XYZ file of C-alpha atoms in Angstrom:
699
model
C -44.427 -68.452 126.599
C -43.956 -65.030 125.668
C -43.232 -63.953 129.086
C -40.852 -66.877 129.597
C -38.798 -66.007 126.065
C -38.376 -62.433 127.388
C -37.005 -63.241 130.747
C -34.580 -66.049 129.116
C -33.692 -62.800 127.135
C -33.612 -61.005 130.155
C -30.925 -63.346 132.386
C -28.579 -63.486 129.435
C -27.941 -59.707 128.670
C -27.651 -59.452 132.644
C -25.269 -62.439 132.373
C -23.077 -60.587 130.074
C -23.552 -57.368 131.514
C -22.166 -59.064 134.534
C -18.877 -60.434 132.992
C -18.158 -57.139 131.369
C -18.407 -55.701 134.494
C -16.014 -58.416 136.268
C -13.639 -57.988 133.340
C -13.083 -54.603 134.128
C -13.286 -54.816 137.468
C -10.372 -57.342 136.441
C -8.476 -54.850 134.283
C -8.917 -51.995 136.638
C -7.595 -54.021 139.445
C -4.405 -55.223 137.312
C -3.978 -51.279 136.156
C -3.852 -50.623 140.014
C -1.138 -53.327 140.709
C 0.640 -52.037 137.928
C 0.735 -48.464 139.144
C 1.837 -49.633 142.856
C 4.714 -52.250 140.926
C 3.233 -55.854 141.376
C 2.567 -56.490 137.906
C 4.583 -55.332 135.222
C 2.672 -53.348 132.477
C 4.504 -54.548 129.542
C 3.308 -57.588 130.680
C -0.262 -56.647 131.102
C 0.321 -55.298 127.609
C 1.608 -58.292 125.687
C -1.141 -60.166 127.051
C -3.650 -58.139 125.641
C -1.395 -57.936 122.336
C -2.027 -61.746 122.550
C -5.404 -62.077 123.277
C -5.887 -59.724 119.965
C -3.696 -61.474 117.824
C -5.620 -64.538 118.275
C -8.309 -65.587 115.679
C -11.640 -66.041 116.371
C -13.355 -68.969 115.408
C -16.562 -70.600 116.330
C -16.761 -73.933 118.476
C -18.331 -76.567 117.214
C -20.392 -78.132 119.715
C -19.922 -81.666 118.895
C -16.222 -81.625 119.300
C -14.427 -82.500 122.231
C -12.860 -80.004 124.009
C -9.870 -79.401 126.602
C -11.933 -79.658 129.545
C -13.400 -83.151 128.672
C -11.881 -86.679 130.417
C -10.088 -87.599 127.315
C -9.541 -84.993 124.881
C -7.867 -85.606 121.189
C -4.685 -84.274 121.230
C -3.861 -87.143 124.038
C -2.365 -89.333 121.469
C -0.631 -92.439 123.712
C 1.031 -94.576 120.973
C 4.287 -95.550 120.921
C 4.783 -95.090 116.910
C 2.429 -94.051 114.161
C 4.048 -97.000 111.777
C 2.614 -99.626 114.312
C 6.113 -101.425 114.441
C 6.173 -102.841 117.754
C 8.073 -106.252 118.283
C 8.223 -107.824 121.501
C 12.160 -108.575 122.420
C 14.221 -110.673 124.559
C 17.780 -110.123 125.570
C 19.216 -113.427 124.433
C 17.615 -112.395 120.882
C 19.209 -108.839 121.115
C 22.639 -110.728 121.877
C 22.111 -112.896 119.061
C 21.399 -110.287 116.460
C 23.957 -108.183 117.891
C 26.767 -110.859 117.493
C 25.407 -111.770 113.679
C 24.770 -108.488 112.467
C 27.061 -105.782 114.533
C 29.299 -104.087 112.101
C 32.078 -103.409 114.145
C 32.146 -107.159 115.319
C 32.025 -107.877 111.686
C 34.856 -105.583 110.758
C 36.992 -106.943 113.528
C 36.207 -110.589 113.099
C 38.181 -110.112 109.620
C 41.666 -108.815 111.297
C 42.589 -112.708 112.408
C 42.011 -113.851 108.548
C 44.556 -110.870 107.604
C 47.003 -111.885 110.681
C 46.315 -115.682 108.891
C 47.705 -114.208 105.523
C 50.377 -112.942 107.133
C 51.739 -115.974 109.119
C 51.536 -117.489 105.584
C 53.156 -115.184 103.824
C 55.800 -115.536 106.547
C 56.319 -119.192 106.130
C 56.618 -118.755 102.338
C 60.146 -117.522 102.665
C 60.971 -121.122 103.320
C 59.318 -122.497 100.164
C 61.748 -123.693 97.948
C 62.044 -122.307 94.355
C 62.829 -124.192 90.716
C 64.655 -122.257 88.702
C 65.333 -123.265 85.144
C 67.798 -120.728 83.198
C 69.339 -121.357 79.576
C 71.957 -118.686 78.216
C 73.560 -118.412 74.750
C 76.938 -116.977 74.011
C 78.483 -115.916 70.246
C 82.149 -114.445 71.275
C 84.649 -113.402 69.061
C 87.835 -112.234 71.797
C 91.039 -110.354 70.759
C 93.532 -112.441 72.574
C 96.886 -111.532 74.170
C 99.759 -113.555 73.303
C 99.689 -115.370 76.335
C 96.249 -116.099 75.614
C 96.665 -116.743 71.593
C 99.684 -119.233 72.395
C 97.804 -121.431 75.628
C 94.892 -121.893 72.736
C 96.989 -123.182 70.395
C 97.679 -120.448 68.407
C 101.197 -119.962 66.223
C 103.527 -116.868 66.660
C 103.579 -115.048 63.282
C 107.123 -115.086 61.581
C 108.694 -111.955 60.153
C 108.098 -113.179 56.934
C 105.521 -111.485 54.169
C 103.518 -114.827 53.502
C 102.860 -115.366 56.996
C 102.166 -111.464 57.517
C 99.380 -111.351 54.529
C 97.879 -114.562 56.458
C 99.101 -116.859 53.451
C 101.796 -118.746 54.970
C 102.273 -122.611 55.595
C 103.448 -122.644 59.222
C 101.108 -124.985 61.235
C 98.592 -123.776 64.399
C 96.561 -120.610 64.194
C 97.510 -117.327 63.003
C 94.622 -114.992 63.814
C 94.423 -113.359 67.158
C 90.149 -113.581 67.259
C 89.365 -116.894 69.101
C 85.557 -117.404 68.109
C 83.084 -119.178 70.909
C 79.187 -120.203 70.496
C 78.230 -121.424 73.951
C 74.829 -122.617 75.087
C 74.449 -122.635 79.149
C 71.502 -124.217 80.865
C 70.643 -124.804 84.548
C 67.787 -126.966 86.505
C 68.103 -125.617 89.880
C 66.228 -126.048 93.522
C 67.182 -122.857 95.656
C 65.938 -121.866 98.840
C 66.448 -121.071 102.804
C 66.186 -123.149 105.728
C 65.098 -122.337 108.938
C 68.651 -122.678 109.985
C 69.656 -120.055 107.383
C 71.472 -122.136 105.018
C 70.510 -120.568 101.380
C 71.285 -124.422 99.191
C 70.974 -124.732 95.484
C 70.407 -128.561 94.242
C 70.750 -129.372 90.546
C 72.404 -130.025 87.496
C 74.103 -127.680 84.921
C 74.975 -128.081 81.352
C 77.295 -125.981 78.620
C 77.464 -126.652 75.661
C 81.161 -125.309 74.050
C 81.881 -124.740 70.061
C 85.131 -122.654 69.262
C 88.067 -122.359 67.355
C 90.074 -125.524 69.227
C 86.733 -127.906 68.953
C 86.567 -127.083 65.193
C 90.171 -128.224 64.615
C 90.529 -131.531 63.846
C 94.187 -131.914 64.287
C 93.336 -131.195 68.381
C 89.672 -132.804 68.884
C 87.461 -135.081 67.040
C 84.640 -133.964 69.058
C 82.542 -130.624 68.250
C 80.965 -129.146 70.211
C 81.441 -130.386 73.461
C 79.185 -131.141 76.642
C 80.059 -130.769 80.031
C 77.319 -131.156 82.663
C 77.701 -130.314 86.587
C 75.380 -132.132 89.111
C 75.781 -131.355 93.055
C 74.993 -128.794 95.718
C 75.965 -125.721 96.594
C 74.874 -123.686 99.826
C 76.064 -120.869 102.168
C 75.918 -121.256 105.937
C 75.758 -118.344 108.378
C 77.736 -118.650 111.382
C 77.401 -115.522 113.186
C 75.076 -112.849 111.698
C 71.733 -114.738 110.736
C 72.403 -118.317 112.678
C 69.935 -120.085 114.700
C 66.525 -121.241 113.971
C 64.746 -118.773 116.297
C 66.753 -116.063 113.980
C 65.287 -117.057 111.302
C 62.161 -117.753 112.404
C 61.529 -114.565 113.483
C 59.089 -113.135 110.964
C 56.778 -116.100 111.548
C 56.560 -115.932 115.425
C 56.134 -112.195 115.626
C 53.085 -112.742 112.904
C 51.911 -115.963 114.944
C 52.101 -113.271 118.313
C 50.001 -110.517 116.173
C 47.679 -113.700 115.143
C 46.661 -113.946 119.124
C 46.900 -110.097 119.694
C 44.269 -109.955 116.780
C 42.161 -112.585 118.182
C 42.351 -110.930 121.494
C 41.203 -107.963 120.381
C 38.298 -109.571 118.382
C 37.429 -111.131 121.958
C 37.431 -107.850 123.532
C 35.227 -106.258 120.969
C 32.907 -109.104 120.824
C 32.548 -108.605 124.492
C 32.275 -104.779 124.709
C 29.664 -105.002 122.028
C 27.642 -107.785 124.009
C 28.030 -105.564 127.335
C 26.784 -102.311 125.421
C 23.756 -104.548 123.760
C 22.753 -105.579 127.328
C 22.997 -102.378 129.042
C 21.385 -100.814 126.230
C 18.619 -103.168 126.535
C 18.134 -102.750 130.394
C 17.735 -98.854 129.559
C 15.262 -99.373 126.901
C 13.300 -101.707 129.526
C 13.295 -99.018 132.049
C 12.261 -96.504 129.531
C 9.620 -98.854 128.395
C 8.310 -99.367 132.083
C 8.552 -95.391 132.767
C 6.496 -94.834 129.829
C 3.843 -97.336 130.897
C 4.013 -95.813 134.317
C 3.021 -92.526 132.817
C 0.554 -93.752 130.875
C -0.836 -94.342 134.010
C -0.571 -90.890 135.503
C -2.499 -89.970 132.626
C -5.300 -92.377 133.087
C -5.545 -91.171 136.881
C -5.487 -87.634 135.265
C -8.114 -88.710 133.463
C -9.983 -90.027 136.593
C -9.622 -86.734 138.544
C -10.896 -84.888 135.600
C -14.304 -86.721 135.476
C -14.484 -86.699 139.070
C -14.125 -82.922 139.357
C -16.400 -82.594 136.458
C -19.079 -84.701 138.425
C -19.062 -82.616 141.438
C -18.969 -79.437 139.799
C -22.044 -80.334 138.467
C -23.717 -81.401 141.692
C -22.006 -78.051 142.868
C -19.319 -79.555 145.529
C -16.392 -78.277 143.762
C -15.172 -75.287 141.634
C -14.188 -74.148 138.577
C -10.695 -73.852 139.585
C -10.469 -77.186 140.933
C -11.504 -78.830 137.461
C -8.663 -76.494 135.652
C -6.321 -77.956 138.273
C -7.324 -81.291 137.421
C -6.881 -80.488 133.475
C -3.550 -78.810 134.396
C -2.303 -81.978 135.963
C -3.519 -83.998 133.140
C -1.536 -81.758 130.868
C 1.320 -82.005 132.642
C 0.809 -85.916 132.826
C 0.801 -85.522 128.978
C 3.994 -83.841 128.661
C 5.783 -85.971 130.980
C 4.628 -89.120 129.145
C 5.556 -87.593 125.342
C 9.112 -86.883 127.507
C 9.554 -90.479 128.517
C 8.418 -91.699 125.095
C 10.911 -89.627 123.372
C 13.340 -91.359 125.901
C 12.221 -94.744 124.851
C 12.358 -94.327 121.257
C 16.448 -92.627 121.826
C 17.152 -95.920 124.266
C 15.544 -97.941 121.217
C 17.543 -96.152 118.548
C 21.036 -96.750 121.146
C 19.767 -100.351 120.925
C 19.545 -100.396 116.912
C 22.783 -99.046 116.549
C 23.973 -101.997 117.817
C 22.189 -104.948 116.292
C 21.146 -103.192 113.282
C 22.725 -103.847 110.183
C 20.599 -102.127 107.191
C 18.228 -99.644 108.116
C 14.983 -98.803 106.482
C 13.232 -95.626 107.626
C 9.730 -97.190 106.635
C 10.408 -100.472 108.765
C 11.682 -98.818 111.625
C 11.654 -101.317 114.437
C 10.503 -100.371 118.431
C 11.243 -103.414 120.587
C 9.052 -103.453 123.241
C 12.082 -105.414 125.721
C 10.443 -108.584 127.693
C 13.258 -109.499 129.945
C 13.524 -107.616 133.192
C 16.981 -107.234 135.009
C 16.841 -109.813 138.036
C 17.357 -107.950 141.392
C 19.713 -110.257 143.101
C 23.300 -110.425 142.385
C 25.563 -113.774 142.309
C 27.971 -114.515 145.077
C 31.388 -113.116 144.252
C 34.735 -113.523 145.822
C 37.333 -110.576 145.188
C 40.242 -113.152 144.326
C 38.637 -115.368 141.988
C 37.370 -112.270 140.141
C 40.664 -110.944 140.234
C 42.266 -114.254 138.892
C 39.865 -114.437 136.231
C 41.081 -111.038 134.872
C 44.798 -112.553 134.451
C 43.605 -115.446 133.292
C 40.690 -114.069 130.439
C 40.911 -110.557 130.211
C 41.487 -110.047 126.701
C 43.487 -106.571 127.197
C 45.510 -107.846 129.688
C 46.718 -111.161 127.651
C 47.184 -108.744 124.611
C 49.856 -106.873 126.590
C 51.255 -110.162 127.641
C 51.423 -111.147 124.272
C 53.006 -107.895 123.011
C 55.567 -108.179 125.369
C 56.676 -111.490 124.016
C 56.487 -110.061 120.362
C 58.881 -107.658 120.922
C 61.278 -110.192 123.481
C 61.290 -112.433 120.213
C 62.112 -108.879 117.732
C 65.006 -108.328 120.452
C 66.568 -111.656 120.486
C 66.379 -110.856 116.661
C 68.402 -107.267 116.677
C 70.631 -108.893 119.085
C 71.806 -111.138 116.616
C 72.168 -108.579 113.863
C 74.895 -106.666 115.496
C 77.250 -109.699 114.917
C 79.910 -109.432 112.252
C 78.730 -111.828 109.339
C 80.638 -114.677 108.767
C 79.428 -116.923 106.248
C 80.667 -120.798 105.265
C 80.133 -121.483 101.481
C 80.898 -124.758 99.840
C 80.317 -126.718 96.553
C 80.232 -130.477 96.165
C 79.451 -132.588 93.259
C 80.146 -134.282 89.872
C 81.249 -133.674 86.417
C 81.138 -135.040 83.056
C 82.323 -134.597 79.293
C 80.507 -136.171 76.237
C 79.957 -135.303 72.661
C 76.343 -134.681 73.640
C 74.310 -133.654 76.542
C 73.252 -137.291 77.467
C 76.607 -138.517 77.665
C 77.828 -135.743 79.542
C 75.227 -136.531 82.463
C 75.874 -139.915 82.114
C 79.898 -139.760 82.924
C 78.970 -136.843 85.627
C 76.485 -139.446 87.503
C 79.258 -142.115 86.518
C 81.581 -139.484 88.836
C 84.104 -138.967 85.819
C 85.111 -135.724 87.527
C 84.375 -133.955 90.587
C 83.817 -130.392 91.995
C 84.243 -129.670 95.740
C 84.679 -126.654 97.257
C 84.707 -125.005 100.543
C 85.087 -121.044 101.716
C 84.448 -118.501 104.630
C 83.331 -114.822 103.823
C 83.912 -112.315 106.722
C 82.535 -108.771 106.719
C 81.409 -106.293 109.590
C 80.015 -102.671 108.810
C 82.786 -100.073 110.410
C 81.052 -98.641 113.321
C 77.979 -100.647 113.079
C 75.526 -97.667 114.204
C 72.319 -99.309 112.576
C 72.370 -102.389 114.049
C 73.328 -100.827 117.667
C 70.317 -98.344 116.934
C 67.651 -100.922 115.973
C 68.900 -102.984 118.858
C 68.176 -100.142 121.696
C 65.435 -99.142 119.669
C 63.875 -102.847 120.636
C 65.031 -102.577 124.018
C 63.138 -99.521 125.075
C 59.947 -100.702 122.884
C 60.244 -104.303 125.114
C 60.103 -102.048 128.321
C 57.195 -99.886 127.346
C 55.190 -102.858 126.729
C 56.299 -104.477 130.008
C 54.768 -101.146 131.381
C 51.658 -101.197 129.886
C 51.389 -105.118 131.275
C 51.546 -103.315 134.400
C 49.262 -100.958 133.850
C 46.673 -103.727 132.571
C 46.849 -104.991 136.323
C 46.406 -101.820 137.773
C 43.560 -100.717 135.648
C 41.930 -103.960 135.908
C 42.181 -104.142 139.782
C 40.752 -100.821 140.215
C 38.198 -101.318 138.307
C 37.076 -104.614 139.658
C 37.100 -102.806 143.085
C 34.647 -99.804 141.726
C 32.367 -102.349 139.880
C 32.067 -104.471 143.125
C 31.332 -101.039 145.027
C 28.672 -100.320 142.573
C 27.116 -103.884 143.248
C 26.897 -103.805 146.809
C 25.190 -100.267 146.426
C 22.935 -101.153 143.877
C 21.724 -104.036 146.128
C 21.084 -101.674 148.804
C 19.237 -99.405 146.577
C 17.004 -102.281 145.395
C 16.418 -103.635 148.713
C 15.212 -100.078 149.864
C 13.287 -99.789 146.855
C 11.830 -102.940 147.590
C 10.660 -102.305 151.301
C 9.296 -99.201 150.126
C 6.575 -100.688 147.275
C 5.924 -102.955 149.946
C 5.033 -100.594 152.134
C 3.167 -98.960 149.448
C 1.312 -101.870 148.554
C 0.311 -102.664 151.717
C -1.421 -98.992 151.865
C -2.978 -99.665 148.794
C -4.728 -102.624 150.086
C -6.153 -100.677 152.770
C -7.046 -98.165 150.802
C -9.040 -100.426 148.546
C -10.759 -101.805 151.522
C -11.871 -98.187 152.610
C -13.030 -97.761 148.977
C -15.121 -100.752 149.651
C -16.391 -99.245 152.789
C -17.195 -96.218 151.170
C -14.558 -94.323 152.736
C -12.076 -93.426 150.012
C -12.380 -92.525 146.632
C -11.254 -93.793 143.573
C -8.939 -91.135 142.859
C -7.533 -91.793 146.042
C -6.330 -95.216 145.202
C -5.257 -94.310 141.644
C -2.706 -92.032 143.724
C -1.588 -94.452 145.903
C -1.013 -96.874 143.105
C 1.066 -94.463 141.279
C 3.189 -94.313 144.207
C 3.225 -98.358 144.229
C 4.113 -97.837 140.235
C 7.177 -95.281 141.484
C 8.738 -97.486 143.801
C 8.986 -100.330 141.374
C 10.149 -98.166 138.664
C 12.725 -97.233 141.403
C 13.245 -100.874 142.014
C 13.682 -101.793 138.304
C 16.186 -99.137 137.719
C 18.378 -99.957 140.746
C 17.928 -103.453 139.344
C 19.138 -102.390 135.816
C 22.202 -100.401 137.373
C 22.899 -103.756 139.103
C 23.223 -106.048 135.993
C 25.020 -103.189 134.585
C 27.665 -103.070 137.149
C 27.679 -107.143 136.775
C 28.287 -106.580 133.085
C 30.961 -104.154 133.497
C 32.514 -106.511 136.245
C 32.648 -109.581 133.897
C 34.195 -107.396 130.811
C 36.691 -105.975 133.082
C 37.964 -110.093 134.136
C 37.146 -111.162 130.848
C 34.555 -113.750 131.664
C 31.456 -111.825 130.031
C 31.282 -114.112 127.177
C 31.569 -117.279 129.038
C 28.790 -116.506 131.585
C 26.538 -115.854 128.041
C 27.576 -119.259 126.679
C 29.458 -117.716 123.918
C 32.777 -119.258 123.032
C 35.202 -117.769 120.245
C 37.281 -120.408 117.886
C 40.854 -118.856 117.512
C 41.828 -121.856 115.122
C 43.847 -120.850 112.213
C 42.396 -119.930 108.688
C 38.683 -120.053 110.534
C 36.625 -117.527 110.595
C 34.474 -116.340 113.646
C 30.646 -117.805 113.523
C 27.989 -117.846 115.564
C 25.948 -120.707 117.193
C 22.936 -120.478 119.650
C 21.854 -123.878 121.651
C 18.178 -124.392 122.254
C 18.117 -123.123 126.130
C 21.127 -120.495 126.031
C 22.116 -121.673 129.273
C 25.045 -120.018 131.208
C 28.183 -122.501 131.590
C 30.539 -122.851 134.167
C 33.769 -120.746 133.755
C 36.088 -123.801 134.321
C 34.107 -125.406 130.887
C 34.569 -121.948 129.211
C 38.451 -121.156 130.571
C 39.554 -124.722 129.363
C 38.430 -123.996 125.864
C 39.358 -120.548 125.574
C 42.921 -120.890 126.911
C 45.859 -120.079 125.038
C 48.587 -122.148 124.309
C 50.551 -120.739 126.563
C 48.074 -120.314 129.415
C 47.678 -124.051 128.435
C 51.423 -124.567 128.976
C 51.632 -122.695 132.113
C 48.895 -124.845 133.418
C 50.708 -128.019 133.225
C 53.015 -127.210 136.242
C 50.165 -126.646 138.302
C 49.037 -129.727 140.679
C 45.986 -131.275 139.049
C 43.649 -133.441 141.544
C 42.650 -137.202 140.415
C 39.201 -135.902 140.305
C 39.957 -133.240 137.754
C 42.524 -135.388 135.746
C 39.385 -137.972 135.278
C 37.438 -135.225 133.992
C 36.955 -135.713 130.149
C 38.169 -132.594 128.261
C 35.902 -130.660 125.939
C 36.939 -129.597 122.473
C 36.358 -126.429 120.912
C 33.735 -124.784 119.536
C 33.018 -121.480 117.732
C 30.430 -119.350 118.851
C 27.430 -121.240 120.745
C 25.520 -121.050 123.261
C 25.797 -124.014 125.512
C 23.364 -126.803 125.685
C 23.853 -128.492 128.856
C 24.287 -127.340 132.697
C 27.295 -128.261 134.499
C 27.328 -131.212 136.291
C 30.840 -130.827 138.456
C 29.593 -130.364 142.441
C 30.230 -127.078 144.107
C 33.955 -126.747 145.681
C 34.581 -123.719 147.815
C 37.713 -122.006 146.408
C 40.601 -123.200 148.381
C 42.265 -120.113 149.694
C 39.398 -117.741 150.733
C 36.932 -120.609 151.300
C 33.910 -118.451 149.805
C 31.365 -119.924 147.635
C 31.648 -119.213 144.027
C 28.773 -120.602 142.275
C 26.530 -119.454 139.066
C 23.017 -118.020 139.579
C 20.339 -119.914 138.834
C 19.436 -121.943 134.742
C 17.656 -120.023 132.305
C 13.923 -119.950 132.398
C 13.085 -121.843 129.310
C 10.288 -119.528 128.051
C 12.397 -116.691 128.068
C 16.092 -117.939 127.166
C 17.620 -116.025 129.483
C 20.389 -116.061 132.047
C 19.251 -115.849 135.436
C 21.816 -113.832 137.096
C 20.470 -111.548 134.049
C 17.050 -111.638 133.900
C 14.150 -111.611 136.595
C 11.785 -114.897 136.235
C 10.140 -115.538 139.087
C 8.396 -118.766 138.202
C 11.503 -120.370 137.482
C 12.028 -122.556 140.385
C 14.939 -124.108 139.804
C 17.575 -124.617 142.338
C 21.341 -122.655 141.493
C 23.381 -124.588 139.285
C 26.885 -124.320 141.078
C 29.888 -125.310 139.431
C 33.771 -126.227 140.499
C 36.031 -123.614 140.064
C 39.059 -124.219 137.958
C 42.800 -123.989 139.202
C 44.718 -121.550 137.894
C 48.146 -120.218 137.896
C 48.260 -116.839 139.560
C 49.950 -114.804 136.802
C 51.304 -111.333 138.169
C 53.237 -108.530 136.861
C 55.198 -109.613 133.481
C 59.004 -109.877 134.802
C 61.195 -109.340 131.841
C 64.848 -110.874 132.125
C 68.113 -108.641 131.958
């Protein structure tokens, strides 16, 4: 026993001496390299300082160290508060439509425009007026006024000069009056520009004449008037359109506000779907990086086993551990990317934020890998019929045309026709006076003209020229929207074509790697391959699948941008916006959330101007027999379109919707990849729309 113990001590001492000699030799070799210029001496010195600075700690033999296959530092959790939640694309869009603050802010704008319309309409509301006025007058009179009111000139005698004469008639030059005037009127303005006053007026007179019993026996006297007075512009301010200008402009601004709300809603839906696909790809990347860690762990375990058998070296084990660390670094970066993409999605679907309940969504709707049939001409026509930005630009031109017509009228001189027609009555009391008035005791008829014109009229002329220039700007904006839409459509179609080719290339790569994986697994069963090789090939398959999903996500984002450009994105998700007056947009979803035909949505989303324009388009008997569908609020359609497919007439290209949604995932098929759908493609009949090109302005 003592011999074996001494032998054991000898072996340990020899090993320590050997290791110290080896370290000394390595330092000597480094010093030689430093002298020869191969290694920087400062670098070597810094390494020694780092080693000296590290605190020496005793290693617990029960603690796992870095060379184990599953060390403690590997934290593969997505979050620390376990707040992961499954999320489908339709759920994300629905949450955004109901909770997005930008949509809520923009949804108030149509209501504001409605209030402005009511304000403009209120200009033609009649008004009830009631006036009463009391007067107590003592007026010094001239000789003419004095004589006309029954006065007697004062003769040159002392009695009359002192006021004590006995001559008949009034002798004081002061005329006393006590009057009460009252009016009950209905006033207002008509759409023709006519300003009117309809009602009754009464006056109560009590003065020096009515108090003289030699002149009248009635004191006080009452006079009543019942009739109409109006003023009608004949040049400036004449015409229904001129006087309804504030109403027409407010209605036009309301349409623009509704179109802007549709644009915001479409943009939010596009951003939510794009953020969802980015999060899906980031989540898949995290799973691939987690698989890489598993592969690296298997390699570390294999290298340790081979090291114990003597078929591997410490260097091989160190390389395997390095690969494990690098895989973990890539996992951390992928996890952080996923959390960033999750935050981008939360910005668009969350109203409130609770840091203690930070949700991390795990997307379940994979992007579809096939694009639907596309028609360049049809997409462009849809942009001219449904693109909110283009329609808003056209509506802006109409609004400025209304304002230009008003400014043209305001350049004219002012010529007004004034007229009064009514009956008069006199009596000892107010009732008798009105009774006599209604019996046409007397009448009052009057008519006249008032003409005025500002010299130079520079203000009206300047306002008219300003409106002309603003209208020209609006016309150019319409042209710019047309050019922009065409360029963006061409760009998105090119992107769709490119991403479809990427998907095909990645699919072929994945299939080739899958075939290679099957062969390697067969070799593993035969004993001619290893588990590590299988893991490497599985990693290649996952990388190819990840590239295929990335291309599919880019394809769907290009389609989202394409449908957003031509204004049919909301329709393709089955979302309708009710733009009726005095009604706030609401959100409702159907059971299945299926896509609907562009014809159905187009009929519901068409503005009044578009419907009037569509009246000039020839409609077939088959289309006339189709029932007209009513408008609905934000909703997902519940039924599929049952119309048979009809090729587009001018191009003979098939334009159809992609397959319908899978009932389990509630996702539109052209945006979500569901392998087990098994349903045929639901195709629809395209609507006939009149092609509306650049807005042409007369004059």
